[in-house]
PDB file of C-alpha atoms and ligand atoms in Angstrom:
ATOM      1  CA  UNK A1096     150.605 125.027 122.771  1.00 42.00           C
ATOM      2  CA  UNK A1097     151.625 125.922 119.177  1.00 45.00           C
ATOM      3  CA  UNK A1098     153.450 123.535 116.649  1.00 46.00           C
ATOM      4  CA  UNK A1099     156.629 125.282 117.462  1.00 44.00           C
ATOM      5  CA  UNK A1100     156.997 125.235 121.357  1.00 43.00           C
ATOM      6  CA  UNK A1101     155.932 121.243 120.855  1.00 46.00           C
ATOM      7  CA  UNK A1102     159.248 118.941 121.981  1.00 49.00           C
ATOM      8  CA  UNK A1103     158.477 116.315 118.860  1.00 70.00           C
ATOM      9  CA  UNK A1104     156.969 117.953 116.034  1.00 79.00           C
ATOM     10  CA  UNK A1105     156.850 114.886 113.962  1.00 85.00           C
ATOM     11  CA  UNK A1106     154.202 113.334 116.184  1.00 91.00           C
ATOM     12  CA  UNK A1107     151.680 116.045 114.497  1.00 93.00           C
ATOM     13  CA  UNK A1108     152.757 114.678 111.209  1.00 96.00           C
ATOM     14  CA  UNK A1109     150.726 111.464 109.188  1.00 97.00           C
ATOM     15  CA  UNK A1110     153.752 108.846 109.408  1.00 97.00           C
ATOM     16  CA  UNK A1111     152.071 107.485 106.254  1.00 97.00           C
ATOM     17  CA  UNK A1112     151.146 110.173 104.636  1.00 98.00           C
ATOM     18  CA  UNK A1113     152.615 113.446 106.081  1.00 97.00           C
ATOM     19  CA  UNK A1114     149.194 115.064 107.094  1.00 97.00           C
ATOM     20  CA  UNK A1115     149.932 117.562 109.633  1.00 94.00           C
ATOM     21  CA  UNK A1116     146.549 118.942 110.451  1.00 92.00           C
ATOM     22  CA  UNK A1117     146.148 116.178 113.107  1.00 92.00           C
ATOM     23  CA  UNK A1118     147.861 115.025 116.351  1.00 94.00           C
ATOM     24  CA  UNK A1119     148.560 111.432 115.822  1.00 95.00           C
ATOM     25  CA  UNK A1120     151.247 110.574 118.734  1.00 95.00           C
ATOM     26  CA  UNK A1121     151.893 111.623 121.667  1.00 94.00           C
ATOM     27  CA  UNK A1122     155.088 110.999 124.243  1.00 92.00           C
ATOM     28  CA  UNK A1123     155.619 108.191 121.616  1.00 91.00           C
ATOM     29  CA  UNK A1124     152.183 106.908 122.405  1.00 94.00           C
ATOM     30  CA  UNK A1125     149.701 106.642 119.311  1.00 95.00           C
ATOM     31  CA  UNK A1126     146.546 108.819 120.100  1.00 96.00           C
ATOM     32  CA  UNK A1127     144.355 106.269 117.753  1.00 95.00           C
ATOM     33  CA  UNK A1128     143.665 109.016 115.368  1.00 96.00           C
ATOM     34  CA  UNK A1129     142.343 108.265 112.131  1.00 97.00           C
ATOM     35  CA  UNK A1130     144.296 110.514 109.231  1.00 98.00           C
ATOM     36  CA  UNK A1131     140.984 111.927 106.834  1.00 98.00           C
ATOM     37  CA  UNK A1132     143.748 111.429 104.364  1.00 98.00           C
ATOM     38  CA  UNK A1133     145.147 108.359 104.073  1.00 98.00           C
ATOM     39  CA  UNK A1134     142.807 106.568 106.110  1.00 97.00           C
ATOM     40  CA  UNK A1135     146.204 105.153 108.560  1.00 97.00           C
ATOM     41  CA  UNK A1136     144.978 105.120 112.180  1.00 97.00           C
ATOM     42  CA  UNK A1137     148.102 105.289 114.257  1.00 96.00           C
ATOM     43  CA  UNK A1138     148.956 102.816 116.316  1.00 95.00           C
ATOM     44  CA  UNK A1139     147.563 100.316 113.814  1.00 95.00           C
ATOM     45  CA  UNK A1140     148.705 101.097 110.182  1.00 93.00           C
ATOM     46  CA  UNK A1141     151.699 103.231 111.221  1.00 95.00           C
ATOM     47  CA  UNK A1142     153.489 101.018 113.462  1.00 94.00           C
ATOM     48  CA  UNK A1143     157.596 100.993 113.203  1.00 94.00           C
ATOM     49  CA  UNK A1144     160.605 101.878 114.108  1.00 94.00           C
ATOM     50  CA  UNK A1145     162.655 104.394 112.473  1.00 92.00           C
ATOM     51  CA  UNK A1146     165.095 101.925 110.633  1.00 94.00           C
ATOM     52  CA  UNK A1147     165.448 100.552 107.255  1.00 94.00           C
ATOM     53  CA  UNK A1148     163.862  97.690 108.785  1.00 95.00           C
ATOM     54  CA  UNK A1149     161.346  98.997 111.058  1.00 95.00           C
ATOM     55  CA  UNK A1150     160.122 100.971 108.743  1.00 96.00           C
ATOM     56  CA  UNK A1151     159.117  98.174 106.284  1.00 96.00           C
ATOM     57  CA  UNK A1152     155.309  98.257 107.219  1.00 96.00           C
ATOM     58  CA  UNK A1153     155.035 101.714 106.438  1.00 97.00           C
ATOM     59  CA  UNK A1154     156.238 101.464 103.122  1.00 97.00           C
ATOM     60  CA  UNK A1155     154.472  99.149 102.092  1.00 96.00           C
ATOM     61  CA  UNK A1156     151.057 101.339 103.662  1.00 97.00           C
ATOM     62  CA  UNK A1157     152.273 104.099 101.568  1.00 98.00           C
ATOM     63  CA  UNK A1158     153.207 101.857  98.460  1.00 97.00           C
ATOM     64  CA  UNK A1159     149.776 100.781  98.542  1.00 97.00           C
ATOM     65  CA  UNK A1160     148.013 104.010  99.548  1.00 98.00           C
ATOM     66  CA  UNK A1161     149.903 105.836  96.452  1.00 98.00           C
ATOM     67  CA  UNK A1162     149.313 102.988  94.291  1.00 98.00           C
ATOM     68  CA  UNK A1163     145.699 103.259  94.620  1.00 97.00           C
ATOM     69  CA  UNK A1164     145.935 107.475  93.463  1.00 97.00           C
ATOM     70  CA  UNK A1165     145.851 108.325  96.897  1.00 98.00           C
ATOM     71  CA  UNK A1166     142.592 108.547  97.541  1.00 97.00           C
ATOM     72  CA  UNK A1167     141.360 110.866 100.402  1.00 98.00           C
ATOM     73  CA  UNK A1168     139.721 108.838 103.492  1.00 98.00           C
ATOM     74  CA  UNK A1169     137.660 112.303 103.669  1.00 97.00           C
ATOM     75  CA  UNK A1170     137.416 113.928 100.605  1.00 97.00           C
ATOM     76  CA  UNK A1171     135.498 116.774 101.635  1.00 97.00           C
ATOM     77  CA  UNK A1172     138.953 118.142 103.473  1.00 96.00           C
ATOM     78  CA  UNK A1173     140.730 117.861 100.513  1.00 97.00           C
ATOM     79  CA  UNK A1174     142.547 121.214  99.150  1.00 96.00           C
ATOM     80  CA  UNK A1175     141.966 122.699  95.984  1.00 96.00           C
ATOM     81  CA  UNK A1176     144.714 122.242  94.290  1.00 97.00           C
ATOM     82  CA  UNK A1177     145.820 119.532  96.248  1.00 97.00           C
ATOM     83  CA  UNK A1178     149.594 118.280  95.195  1.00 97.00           C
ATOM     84  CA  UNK A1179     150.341 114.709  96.274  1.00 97.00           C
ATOM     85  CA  UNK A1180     154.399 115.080  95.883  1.00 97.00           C
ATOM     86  CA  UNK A1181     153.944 118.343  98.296  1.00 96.00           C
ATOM     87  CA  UNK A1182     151.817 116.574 100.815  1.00 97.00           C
ATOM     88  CA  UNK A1183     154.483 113.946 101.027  1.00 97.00           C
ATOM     89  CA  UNK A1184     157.500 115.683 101.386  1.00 96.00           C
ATOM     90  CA  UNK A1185     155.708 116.598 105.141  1.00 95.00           C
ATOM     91  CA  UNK A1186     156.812 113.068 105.752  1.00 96.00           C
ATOM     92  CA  UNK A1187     159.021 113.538 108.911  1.00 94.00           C
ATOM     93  CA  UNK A1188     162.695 112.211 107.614  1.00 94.00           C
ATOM     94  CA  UNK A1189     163.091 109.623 110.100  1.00 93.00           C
ATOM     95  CA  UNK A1190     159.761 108.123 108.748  1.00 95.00           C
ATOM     96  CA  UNK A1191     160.501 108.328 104.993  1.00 96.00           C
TER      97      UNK A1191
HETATM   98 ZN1   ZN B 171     147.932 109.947 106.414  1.00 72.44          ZN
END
Protein backbone atom coordinates (compact mmCIF):
# COMPACT_ATOMS: atom_id res chain seq x y z
CA UNK A 1 0.00 0.00 0.00
CA UNK A 2 1.57 3.37 -0.96
CA UNK A 3 1.35 6.68 1.14
CA UNK A 4 -1.33 7.84 -1.17
CA UNK A 5 -4.02 5.00 -1.30
CA UNK A 6 -3.52 5.10 2.83
CA UNK A 7 -7.13 6.44 4.47
CA UNK A 8 -5.02 8.65 7.29
CA UNK A 9 -1.86 9.81 6.03
CA UNK A 10 -0.97 11.63 9.12
CA UNK A 11 -0.55 8.40 11.06
CA UNK A 12 2.87 7.95 8.89
CA UNK A 13 3.85 11.31 10.14
CA UNK A 14 6.16 11.94 13.72
CA UNK A 15 3.28 13.84 15.75
CA UNK A 16 6.30 15.41 17.48
CA UNK A 17 8.44 15.88 15.04
CA UNK A 18 6.93 15.36 11.52
CA UNK A 19 9.20 12.33 10.51
CA UNK A 20 7.45 10.57 7.85
CA UNK A 21 9.77 7.73 7.07
CA UNK A 22 8.01 5.64 9.78
CA UNK A 23 4.50 4.24 10.51
CA UNK A 24 3.73 5.40 13.94
CA UNK A 25 -0.28 4.83 14.22
CA UNK A 26 -2.42 2.82 12.99
CA UNK A 27 -6.57 2.81 12.96
CA UNK A 28 -5.80 5.44 15.71
CA UNK A 29 -3.84 2.83 17.55
CA UNK A 30 -0.06 3.77 18.35
CA UNK A 31 2.23 1.03 16.74
CA UNK A 32 4.96 1.76 19.71
CA UNK A 33 7.40 2.97 17.20
CA UNK A 34 10.30 4.77 18.27
CA UNK A 35 10.94 8.05 15.79
CA UNK A 36 15.19 7.78 15.06
CA UNK A 37 14.51 11.46 15.13
CA UNK A 38 13.13 12.81 17.91
CA UNK A 39 13.39 9.94 20.03
CA UNK A 40 9.04 10.21 20.75
CA UNK A 41 7.74 6.62 20.89
CA UNK A 42 4.08 6.88 20.11
CA UNK A 43 1.76 6.00 22.33
CA UNK A 44 3.98 7.33 25.11
CA UNK A 45 5.47 10.82 24.24
CA UNK A 46 2.86 11.65 21.58
CA UNK A 47 -0.26 11.18 23.38
CA UNK A 48 -3.27 13.89 22.68
CA UNK A 49 -6.00 14.95 21.25
CA UNK A 50 -6.18 17.27 18.46
CA UNK A 51 -7.31 20.42 20.51
CA UNK A 52 -5.72 23.41 21.89
CA UNK A 53 -5.89 21.49 24.95
CA UNK A 54 -5.15 18.05 24.04
CA UNK A 55 -2.46 18.95 22.38
CA UNK A 56 -0.61 20.51 25.38
CA UNK A 57 1.76 17.44 25.95
CA UNK A 58 3.00 17.58 22.62
CA UNK A 59 4.08 20.95 22.75
CA UNK A 60 5.71 20.88 25.37
CA UNK A 61 7.72 17.36 23.78
CA UNK A 62 8.51 19.51 20.91
CA UNK A 63 9.35 22.72 23.04
CA UNK A 64 11.78 20.65 24.70
CA UNK A 65 13.03 18.50 21.81
CA UNK A 66 13.77 21.93 19.77
CA UNK A 67 15.11 23.52 22.74
CA UNK A 68 17.73 21.03 23.11
CA UNK A 69 18.93 21.71 18.95
CA UNK A 70 17.01 18.89 18.03
CA UNK A 71 19.16 16.37 18.37
CA UNK A 72 18.71 13.16 16.22
CA UNK A 73 17.74 9.91 18.42
CA UNK A 74 19.77 8.21 15.37
CA UNK A 75 22.10 10.32 13.91
CA UNK A 76 23.39 8.09 11.42
CA UNK A 77 19.81 8.64 9.41
CA UNK A 78 20.22 12.08 9.45
CA UNK A 79 20.19 13.97 5.87
CA UNK A 80 22.83 15.98 4.61
CA UNK A 81 21.69 19.03 4.62
CA UNK A 82 19.20 18.40 7.03
CA UNK A 83 16.74 21.65 7.62
CA UNK A 84 14.94 21.57 10.97
CA UNK A 85 12.11 24.33 9.90
CA UNK A 86 11.48 21.87 6.70
CA UNK A 87 11.29 18.74 8.74
CA UNK A 88 8.69 20.43 10.85
CA UNK A 89 6.42 21.84 8.59
CA UNK A 90 5.62 17.72 7.90
CA UNK A 91 3.84 18.22 11.16
CA UNK A 92 0.26 17.05 10.21
CA UNK A 93 -1.98 20.43 10.90
CA UNK A 94 -4.23 18.94 13.31
CA UNK A 95 -1.06 18.10 15.41
CA UNK A 96 0.72 21.49 15.19
ZN1 LIG B 1 9.78 12.54 15.79
Amino acid sequence: MTKAQDTDDAEDFCRICGYDEERFWEHSVPRSAICPCCGTESGIGDMGEPTWEGLTGIREYRGHWVGNGAQWRSPTLRPKGWDLLKHIANIPPEWR
